[in-house]
Structures are given as structure tokens and as C-alpha cells.
Coordinates of C-alpha atoms and ligand atoms in Angstrom, one line a residue:
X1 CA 7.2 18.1 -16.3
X2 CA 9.1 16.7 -13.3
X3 CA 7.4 18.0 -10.3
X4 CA 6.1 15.3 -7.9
X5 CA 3.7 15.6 -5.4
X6 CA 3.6 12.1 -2.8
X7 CA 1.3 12.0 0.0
X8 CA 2.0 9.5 2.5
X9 CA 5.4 10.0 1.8
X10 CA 6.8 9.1 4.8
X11 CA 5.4 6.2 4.9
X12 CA 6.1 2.6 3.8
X13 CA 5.4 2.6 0.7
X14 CA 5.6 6.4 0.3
X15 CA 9.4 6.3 1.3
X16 CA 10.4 3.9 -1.2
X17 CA 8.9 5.4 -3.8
X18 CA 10.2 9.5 -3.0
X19 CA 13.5 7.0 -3.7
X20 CA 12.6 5.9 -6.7
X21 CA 11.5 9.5 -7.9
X22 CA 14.6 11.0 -6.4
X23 CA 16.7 8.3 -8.1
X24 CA 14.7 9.0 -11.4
X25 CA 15.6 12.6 -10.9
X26 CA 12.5 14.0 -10.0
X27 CA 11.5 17.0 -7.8
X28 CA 9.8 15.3 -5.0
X29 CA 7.5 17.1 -2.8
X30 CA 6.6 14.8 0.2
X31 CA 3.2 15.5 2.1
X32 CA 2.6 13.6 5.3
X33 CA 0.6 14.4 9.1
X34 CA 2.9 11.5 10.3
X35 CA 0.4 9.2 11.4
X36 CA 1.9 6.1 10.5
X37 CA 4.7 7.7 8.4
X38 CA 8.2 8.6 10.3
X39 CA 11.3 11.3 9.7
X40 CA 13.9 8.3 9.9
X41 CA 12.0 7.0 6.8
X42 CA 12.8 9.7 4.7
X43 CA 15.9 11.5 6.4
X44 CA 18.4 10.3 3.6
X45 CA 16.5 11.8 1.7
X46 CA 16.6 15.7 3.7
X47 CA 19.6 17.0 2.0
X48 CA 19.1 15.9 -1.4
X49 CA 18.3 19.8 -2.9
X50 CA 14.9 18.3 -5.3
X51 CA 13.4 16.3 -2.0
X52 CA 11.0 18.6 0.3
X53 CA 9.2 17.0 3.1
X54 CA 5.6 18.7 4.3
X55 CA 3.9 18.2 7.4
X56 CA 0.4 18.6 6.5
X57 CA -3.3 16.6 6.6
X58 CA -4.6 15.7 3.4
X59 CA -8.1 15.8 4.4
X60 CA -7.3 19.8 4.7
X61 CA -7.1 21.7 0.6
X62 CA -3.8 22.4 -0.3
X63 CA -2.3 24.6 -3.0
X64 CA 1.0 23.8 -4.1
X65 CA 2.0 23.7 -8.2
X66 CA 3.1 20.0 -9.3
X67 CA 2.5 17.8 -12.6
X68 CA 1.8 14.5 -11.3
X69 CA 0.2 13.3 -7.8
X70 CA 0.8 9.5 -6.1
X71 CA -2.1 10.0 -3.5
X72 CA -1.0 7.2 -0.9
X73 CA -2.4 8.9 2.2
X74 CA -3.7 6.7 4.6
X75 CA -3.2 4.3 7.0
X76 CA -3.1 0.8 5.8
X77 CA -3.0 -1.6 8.6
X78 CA -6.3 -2.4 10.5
X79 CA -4.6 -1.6 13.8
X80 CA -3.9 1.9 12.7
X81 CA -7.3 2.5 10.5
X82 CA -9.1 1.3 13.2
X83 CA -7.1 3.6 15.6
X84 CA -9.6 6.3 14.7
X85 CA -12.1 4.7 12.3
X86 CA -13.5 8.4 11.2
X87 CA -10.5 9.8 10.5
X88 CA -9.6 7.1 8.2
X89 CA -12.7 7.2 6.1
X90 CA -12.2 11.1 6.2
X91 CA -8.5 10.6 5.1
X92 CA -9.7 8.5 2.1
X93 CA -12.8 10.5 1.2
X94 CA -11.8 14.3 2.1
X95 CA -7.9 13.3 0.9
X96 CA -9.2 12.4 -2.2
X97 CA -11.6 15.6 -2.8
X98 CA -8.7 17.5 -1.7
X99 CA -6.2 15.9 -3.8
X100 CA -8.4 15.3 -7.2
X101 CA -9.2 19.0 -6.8
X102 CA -5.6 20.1 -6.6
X103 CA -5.3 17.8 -10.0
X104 CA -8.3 19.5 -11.5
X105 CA -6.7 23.0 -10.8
X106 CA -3.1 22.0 -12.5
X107 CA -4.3 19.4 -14.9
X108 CA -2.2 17.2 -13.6
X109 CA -2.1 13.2 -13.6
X110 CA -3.4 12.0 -10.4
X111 CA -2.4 8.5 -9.4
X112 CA -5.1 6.3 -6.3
X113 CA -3.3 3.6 -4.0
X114 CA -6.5 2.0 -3.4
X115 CA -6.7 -1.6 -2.7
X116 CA -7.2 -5.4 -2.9
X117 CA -9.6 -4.5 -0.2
X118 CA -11.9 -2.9 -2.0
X119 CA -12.9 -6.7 -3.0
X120 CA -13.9 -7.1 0.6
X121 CA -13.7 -11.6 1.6
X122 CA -13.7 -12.3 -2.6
X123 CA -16.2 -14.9 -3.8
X124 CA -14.0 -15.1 -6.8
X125 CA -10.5 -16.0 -6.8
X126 CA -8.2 -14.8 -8.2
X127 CA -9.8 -11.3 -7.9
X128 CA -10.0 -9.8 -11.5
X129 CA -10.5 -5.8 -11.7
X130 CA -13.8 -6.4 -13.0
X131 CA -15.3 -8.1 -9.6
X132 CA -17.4 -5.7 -7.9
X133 CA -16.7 -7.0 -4.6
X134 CA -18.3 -8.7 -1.2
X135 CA -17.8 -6.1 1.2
X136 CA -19.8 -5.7 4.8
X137 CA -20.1 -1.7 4.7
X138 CA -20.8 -1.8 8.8
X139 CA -17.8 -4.0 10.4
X140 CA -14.7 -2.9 11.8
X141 CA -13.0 -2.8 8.7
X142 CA -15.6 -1.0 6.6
X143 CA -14.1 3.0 7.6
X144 CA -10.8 1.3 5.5
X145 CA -12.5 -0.7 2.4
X146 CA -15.5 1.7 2.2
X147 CA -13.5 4.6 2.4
X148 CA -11.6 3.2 0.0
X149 CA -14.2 2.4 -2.4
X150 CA -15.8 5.7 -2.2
X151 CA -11.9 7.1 -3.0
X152 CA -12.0 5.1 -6.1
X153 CA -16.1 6.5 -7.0
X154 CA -14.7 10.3 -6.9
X155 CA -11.7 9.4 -8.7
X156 CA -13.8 7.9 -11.6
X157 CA -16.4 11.0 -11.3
X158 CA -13.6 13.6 -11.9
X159 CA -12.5 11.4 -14.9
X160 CA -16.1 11.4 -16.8
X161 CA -17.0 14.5 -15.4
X162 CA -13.7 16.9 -15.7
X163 CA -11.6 14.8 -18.0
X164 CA -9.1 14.1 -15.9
X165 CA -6.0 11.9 -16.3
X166 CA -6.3 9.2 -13.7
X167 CA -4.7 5.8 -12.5
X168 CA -6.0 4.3 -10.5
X169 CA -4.0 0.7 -8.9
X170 CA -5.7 -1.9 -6.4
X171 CA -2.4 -2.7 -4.2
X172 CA -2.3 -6.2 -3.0
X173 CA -0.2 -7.5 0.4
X174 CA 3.0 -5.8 -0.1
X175 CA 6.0 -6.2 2.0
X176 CA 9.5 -4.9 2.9
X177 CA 11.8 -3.0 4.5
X178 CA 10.4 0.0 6.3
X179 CA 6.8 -1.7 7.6
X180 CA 6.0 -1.1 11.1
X181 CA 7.2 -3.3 13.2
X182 CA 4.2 -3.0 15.8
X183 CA 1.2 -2.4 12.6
X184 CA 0.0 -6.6 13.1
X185 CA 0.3 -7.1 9.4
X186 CA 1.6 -10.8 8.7
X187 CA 4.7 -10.6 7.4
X188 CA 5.9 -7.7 10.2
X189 CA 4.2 -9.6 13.0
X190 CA 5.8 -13.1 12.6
X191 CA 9.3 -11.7 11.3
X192 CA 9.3 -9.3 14.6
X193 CA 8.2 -12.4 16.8
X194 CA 10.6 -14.5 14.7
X195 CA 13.8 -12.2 15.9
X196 CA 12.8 -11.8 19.2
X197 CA 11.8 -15.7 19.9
X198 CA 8.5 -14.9 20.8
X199 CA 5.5 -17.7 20.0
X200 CA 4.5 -16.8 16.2
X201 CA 0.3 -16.0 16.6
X202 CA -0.9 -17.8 13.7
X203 CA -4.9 -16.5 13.2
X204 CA -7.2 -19.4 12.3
X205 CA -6.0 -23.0 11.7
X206 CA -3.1 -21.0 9.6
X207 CA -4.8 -22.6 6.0
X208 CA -5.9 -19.0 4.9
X209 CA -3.8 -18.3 2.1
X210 CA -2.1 -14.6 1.0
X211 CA -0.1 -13.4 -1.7
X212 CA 2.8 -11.3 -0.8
X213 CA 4.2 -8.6 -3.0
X214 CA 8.1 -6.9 -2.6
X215 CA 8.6 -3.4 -2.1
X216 CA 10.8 -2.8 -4.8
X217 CA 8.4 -4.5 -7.5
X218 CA 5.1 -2.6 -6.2
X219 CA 7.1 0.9 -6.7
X220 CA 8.1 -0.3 -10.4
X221 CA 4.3 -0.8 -11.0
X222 CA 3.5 2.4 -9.9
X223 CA 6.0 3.8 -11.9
X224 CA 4.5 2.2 -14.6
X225 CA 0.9 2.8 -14.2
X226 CA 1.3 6.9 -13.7
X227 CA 3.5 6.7 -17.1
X228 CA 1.0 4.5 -19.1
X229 CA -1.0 5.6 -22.3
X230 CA -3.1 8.6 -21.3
X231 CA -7.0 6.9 -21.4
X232 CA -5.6 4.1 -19.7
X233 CA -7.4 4.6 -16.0
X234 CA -6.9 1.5 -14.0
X235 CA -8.2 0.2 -12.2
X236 CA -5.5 -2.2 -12.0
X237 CA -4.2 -5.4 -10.0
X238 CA -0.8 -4.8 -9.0
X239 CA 0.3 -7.5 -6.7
X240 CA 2.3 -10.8 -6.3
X241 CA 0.2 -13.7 -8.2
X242 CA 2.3 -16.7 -6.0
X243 CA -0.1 -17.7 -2.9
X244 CA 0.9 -18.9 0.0
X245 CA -0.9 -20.2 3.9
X246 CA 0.0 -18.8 6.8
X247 CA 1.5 -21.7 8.0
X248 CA 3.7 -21.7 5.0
X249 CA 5.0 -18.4 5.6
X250 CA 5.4 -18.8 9.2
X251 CA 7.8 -21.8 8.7
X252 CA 9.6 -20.1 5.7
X253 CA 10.6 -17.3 8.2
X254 CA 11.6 -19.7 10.9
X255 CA 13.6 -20.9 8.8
X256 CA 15.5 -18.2 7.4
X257 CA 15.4 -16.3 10.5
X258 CA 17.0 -19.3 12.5
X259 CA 14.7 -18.9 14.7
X260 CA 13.3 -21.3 17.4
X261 CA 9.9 -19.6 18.0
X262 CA 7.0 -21.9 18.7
X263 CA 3.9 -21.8 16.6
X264 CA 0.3 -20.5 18.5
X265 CA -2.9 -20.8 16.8
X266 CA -5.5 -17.3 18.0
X267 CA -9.4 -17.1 16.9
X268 CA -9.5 -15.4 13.4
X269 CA -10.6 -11.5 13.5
X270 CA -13.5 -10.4 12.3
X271 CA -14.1 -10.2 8.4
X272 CA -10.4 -11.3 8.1
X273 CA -10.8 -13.0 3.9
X274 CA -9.8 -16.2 3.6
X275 CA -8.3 -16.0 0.3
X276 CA -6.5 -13.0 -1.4
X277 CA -5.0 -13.5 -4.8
X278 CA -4.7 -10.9 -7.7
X279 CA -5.2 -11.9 -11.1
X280 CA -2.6 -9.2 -12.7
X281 CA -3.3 -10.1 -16.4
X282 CA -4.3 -6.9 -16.9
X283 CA -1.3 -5.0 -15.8
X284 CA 1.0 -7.1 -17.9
X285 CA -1.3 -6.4 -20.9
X286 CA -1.2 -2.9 -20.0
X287 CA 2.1 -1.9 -18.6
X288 CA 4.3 -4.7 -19.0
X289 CA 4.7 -5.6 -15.7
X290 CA 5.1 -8.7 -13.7
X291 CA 6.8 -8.8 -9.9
X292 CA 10.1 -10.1 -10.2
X293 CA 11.2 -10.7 -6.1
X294 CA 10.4 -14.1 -4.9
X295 CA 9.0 -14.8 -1.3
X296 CA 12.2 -16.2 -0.1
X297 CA 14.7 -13.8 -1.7
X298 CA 12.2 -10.5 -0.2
X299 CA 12.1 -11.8 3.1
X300 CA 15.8 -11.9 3.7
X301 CA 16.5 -8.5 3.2
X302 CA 13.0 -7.6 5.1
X303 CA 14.3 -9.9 8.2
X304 CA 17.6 -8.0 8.0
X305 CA 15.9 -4.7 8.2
X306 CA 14.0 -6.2 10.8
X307 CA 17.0 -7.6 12.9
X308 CA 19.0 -3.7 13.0
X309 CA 15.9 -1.8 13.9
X310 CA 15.2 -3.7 17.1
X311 CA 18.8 -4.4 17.6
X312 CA 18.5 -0.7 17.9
X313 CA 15.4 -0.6 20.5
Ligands
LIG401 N1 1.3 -1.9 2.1 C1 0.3 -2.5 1.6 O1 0.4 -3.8 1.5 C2 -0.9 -1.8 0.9 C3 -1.9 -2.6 0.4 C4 -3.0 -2.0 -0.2 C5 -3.0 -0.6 -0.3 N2 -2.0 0.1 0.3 C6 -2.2 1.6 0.2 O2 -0.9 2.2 0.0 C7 -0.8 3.4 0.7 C8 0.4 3.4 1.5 O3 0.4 2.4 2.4 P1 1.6 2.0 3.4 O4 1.6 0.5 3.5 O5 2.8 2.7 2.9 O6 1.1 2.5 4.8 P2 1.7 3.6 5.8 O7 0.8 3.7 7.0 O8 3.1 3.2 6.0 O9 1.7 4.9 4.9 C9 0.6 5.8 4.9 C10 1.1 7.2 5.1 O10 0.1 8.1 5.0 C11 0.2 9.1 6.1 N3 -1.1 9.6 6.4 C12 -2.1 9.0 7.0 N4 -3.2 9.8 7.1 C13 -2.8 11.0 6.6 C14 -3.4 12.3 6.4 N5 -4.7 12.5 6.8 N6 -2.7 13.3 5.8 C15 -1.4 13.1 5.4 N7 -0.8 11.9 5.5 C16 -1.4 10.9 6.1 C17 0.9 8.3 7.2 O11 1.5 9.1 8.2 C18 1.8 7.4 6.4 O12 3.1 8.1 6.2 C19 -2.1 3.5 1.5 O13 -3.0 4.4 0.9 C20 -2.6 2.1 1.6 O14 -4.0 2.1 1.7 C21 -0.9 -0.5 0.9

């Protein structure tokens, strides 16, 4: 019972966890169209004989023969989801048919990387799992949180209606090496700027506050969730709990950077949530887990990765 199916593999979060599977010894089966996702990210993986690396579209069937499924197809960033804004809903909606179909077939687990998203700009903070949500289902970022919510309706359907195992986990701001440096997520963007001594485009008076998760303890959590007590279906917080403003995490990578970068303050986008915190009681009750990375100890080694890839450009 060892045979892993990933889609999205190739991507950020994808990559690190075909690590963790490989590392776990795992057959790892890697499904990505390379949208987002890259060969680089998973080429130290290529020669390892239980890796395999897929090019193929989740929003097309596919028949392969696995036990467990981490469906983490999609792009994440609004620049990419709104690259194609049908595609992405089609990603989330058809992937997940597709996917939860294949799981039906093999009776195998099937865990959902949805999202803190799915609690659109939160009148409730922190966001608990049992908050429906404040979500504008026609704005620019609707194809991403709607297609995501719809994701997490098929996944509960196939549970009540076909019994099957599912977990599902609502991913919060998560961070690390391996993001895209060009994607205009936060922690990317002013790290990039940072090491290049560009101006650091704060949105908004820079008093919006996010919580930032590592890499590594996100994969643990997922780790956890697909191995937890079967009945046990999410959805669950996983996510760093410490907030922080924009401001405060601009100057905190200044800082460690050494970088002399001047701050700019740009109109706020759009439906862009003013607060984002997850309340992760929940998946310490449930799987024992709590992140373990602090802000300042993650951002080091993210700067780092940073500072070789575009030393490399
Ligand atoms: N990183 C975060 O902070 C975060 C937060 C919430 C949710 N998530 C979810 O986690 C998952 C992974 O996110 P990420 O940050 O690694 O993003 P990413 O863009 O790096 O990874 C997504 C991967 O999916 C692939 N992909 C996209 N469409 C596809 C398709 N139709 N068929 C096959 N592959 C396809 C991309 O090429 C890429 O490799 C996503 O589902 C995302 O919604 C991530």
C-alpha cells in the first residue's frame, strides 16, 4: 500500500512533498501539464527508480493503479489563475471529477489541497473550518475560490454518496523555497525585489495582516491528514496561526536580506482580504500537528533560495 499518485507535482508544494514521499520510501507517481510546475523542480528526483514524472492535464480521466491520491493540481497564485480564468475553474472542477473518479475506481484515499480561500475576505477571524465563508462568486478571483469550493462540494458528495475515504485540508499562505519568483505572491515578490534592490510594492497602507506557513511544516501536515483515522474528512485548517502586516514583513526581509530597497505603497487589488488567520485547533486535536518554522528562521533559507536562482538568471 505504497503507491502514490501527486498531481501538481512539479509544482511548489507538489515538489516538496514527492520529497517527502520519496524520503518516506514511497512509489511516487508525479502528474503535472507544467503550467506553473517546472522539470528543475523535480529533476533530483528523475533517477531515483520509485519516482515517475507524467506530463498530463488533470481535467482529462486518467487510468493509472495507485492507493493514495494528493490532488494539488492547480494554479495558486492570482496572476497565474487569472492567466486563463476558465481553465482554472475547469482544473479544480473537471481535476477533481477526474481524480475522485480514479479514487472511486481503486478505493483509494484521495486527499483535496483546497484553501484558506474558500473563506473568501473572512468576517470572522481567525477563520475556524466551520465558517461558511464571504465570497463574491463574480470577481476576478471567483474562477480560483469558487472553483475551489465547488472542489470541496464533489469531494464531500463522493464521501456520502460512494463512501469514499477523503481529506480534505484548507491550505493557508505557505512559503519557501521553490515559489515562483515572478507568481506576485508576498513573500516571493518582496524577497525577489529585496535581492535585486528594487522599491518593495507594498499594496494598501501595508496594515493588512497575513499568516505565513513554511514549506516543510505544510508537507508534515499533509502527511498527517492523509494518514489520520479513516472517518476523519477534514476539512481542516492547516496553516501558520502567528500574523503578521505587510509592513512587518517587508522590514523583516530588509533586514535579513541586507537589503537597501525603498518601500512603495500601490492601490490594493480587487477583493484582496484584509485579514487571513487560521484557527488550527482542529488539526492539533486531530492530527497532532502544530507548524514548528518561525517567520524569521523560513525566510532565510527561502531568501537563500532566492539569491542562487537569480544569481543564475
Ligand atoms: N502555496 C500556497 O500558499 C497554497 C495555499 C492554498 C492552497 N494551495 C493549493 O496547493 C496546491 C499547490 O499549490 P502550489 O503553491 O504548489 O502552486 P503551483 O502553481 O506551484 O503548483 C500547482 C501545480 O499544478 C500544476 N497544474 C496546474 N493545472 C494543471 C492541470 N490542469 N493538470 C495538471 N497539472 C496542473 C502546475 O503546473 C503546478 O505544477 C494548489 O492546489 C493550491 O491551490 C497552495
Amino acid at each position: 500500500m505504497n503507491r502514490v499518485l501527486v498531481t501538481g507535482g512539479a509544482g511548489f508544494l507538489g515538489s516538496h512533498l514527492c520529497d517527502r514521499l520519496i524520503e518516506d520510501r514511497m512509489d511516487v507517481l508525479c502528474v503535472d501539464n507544467f503550467f506553473t510546475g517546472t522539470k528543475p523542480n523535480v529533476s533530483h528526483l528523475m533517477d531515483n527508480r520509485n519516482f515517475e514524472l507524467l506530463r498530463h492535464d488533470v481535467t482529462f480521466p486518467l487510468y493509472v493503479e495507485v492507493d493514495k491520491i494528493f490532488n494539488l493540481a492547480c494554479p495558486a497564485s492570482p496572476v497565474h489563475y487569472q492567466h486563463d480564468p476558465v481553465q482554472t475553474t475547469k482544473t479544480s472542477v473537471h481535476g477533481a471529477i477526474n481524480m475522485l473518479g480514479l479514487a472511486k475506481r481503486l478505493k483509494a484515499t484521495i486527499l483535496q489541497a483546497s484553501t484558506s480561500e474558500v473563506y473568501g475576505n473572512p468576517e470572522i477571524h481567525p477563520q475556524i473550518e466551520s465558517y461558511w465563508g464571504h465570497v463574491n462568486p463574480i470577481g476576478p478571483r471567483s474562477c480560483y475560490d469558487e472553483g475551489k469550493r465547488c472542489a470541496e462540494t464533489l469531494f464531500f458528495d463522493y464521501h456520502r454518496q460512494h463512501n469514499l475515504d477523503i481529506k480534505v485540508v484548507r491550505i493557508f499562505n505557505t512559503y519557501g523555497p521553490r515559489m515562483h519568483p515572478n507568481d506576485g505572491r508576498v513573500v516571493s515578490n518582496f524577497i525577489v525585489q529585496a535581492v535585486r534592490g528594487e522599491d518593495i510594492t507594498i499594496y494598501g497602507d501595508g496594515q493588512q495582516t497575513r499568516s505565513f506557513c513554511y514549506v516543510d511544516d505544510l508537507i508534515e501536515g499533509l502527511i498527517r491528514m492523509i494518514a489520520s483515522e479513516s472517518g476523519f474528512t477534514g476539512p481542516v485548517n492547516l496553516g501558520n496561526p502567528d500574523e503578521f502586516t505587510m509592513l512587518e514583513l517587508a522590514e523583516q526581509i530588509l533586514k535579513l536580506a541586507g537589503s537597501k530597497s525603498k518601500l512603495i505603497f500601490l492601490p490594493l487589488p480587487a477583493d484582496d482580504p484584509k485579514q487571513r488567520k487560521p484557527d488550527i485547533s482542529l488539526a492539533s486535536e486531530k492530527i497532532d500537528w502544530t507548524p514548528n518554522v518561525n517567520l524569521e528562521d523560513g525566510l532565510k533559507v527561502t531568501i537563500e533560495y532566492f539569491r542562487s536562482l537569480l544569481a543564475a538568471e
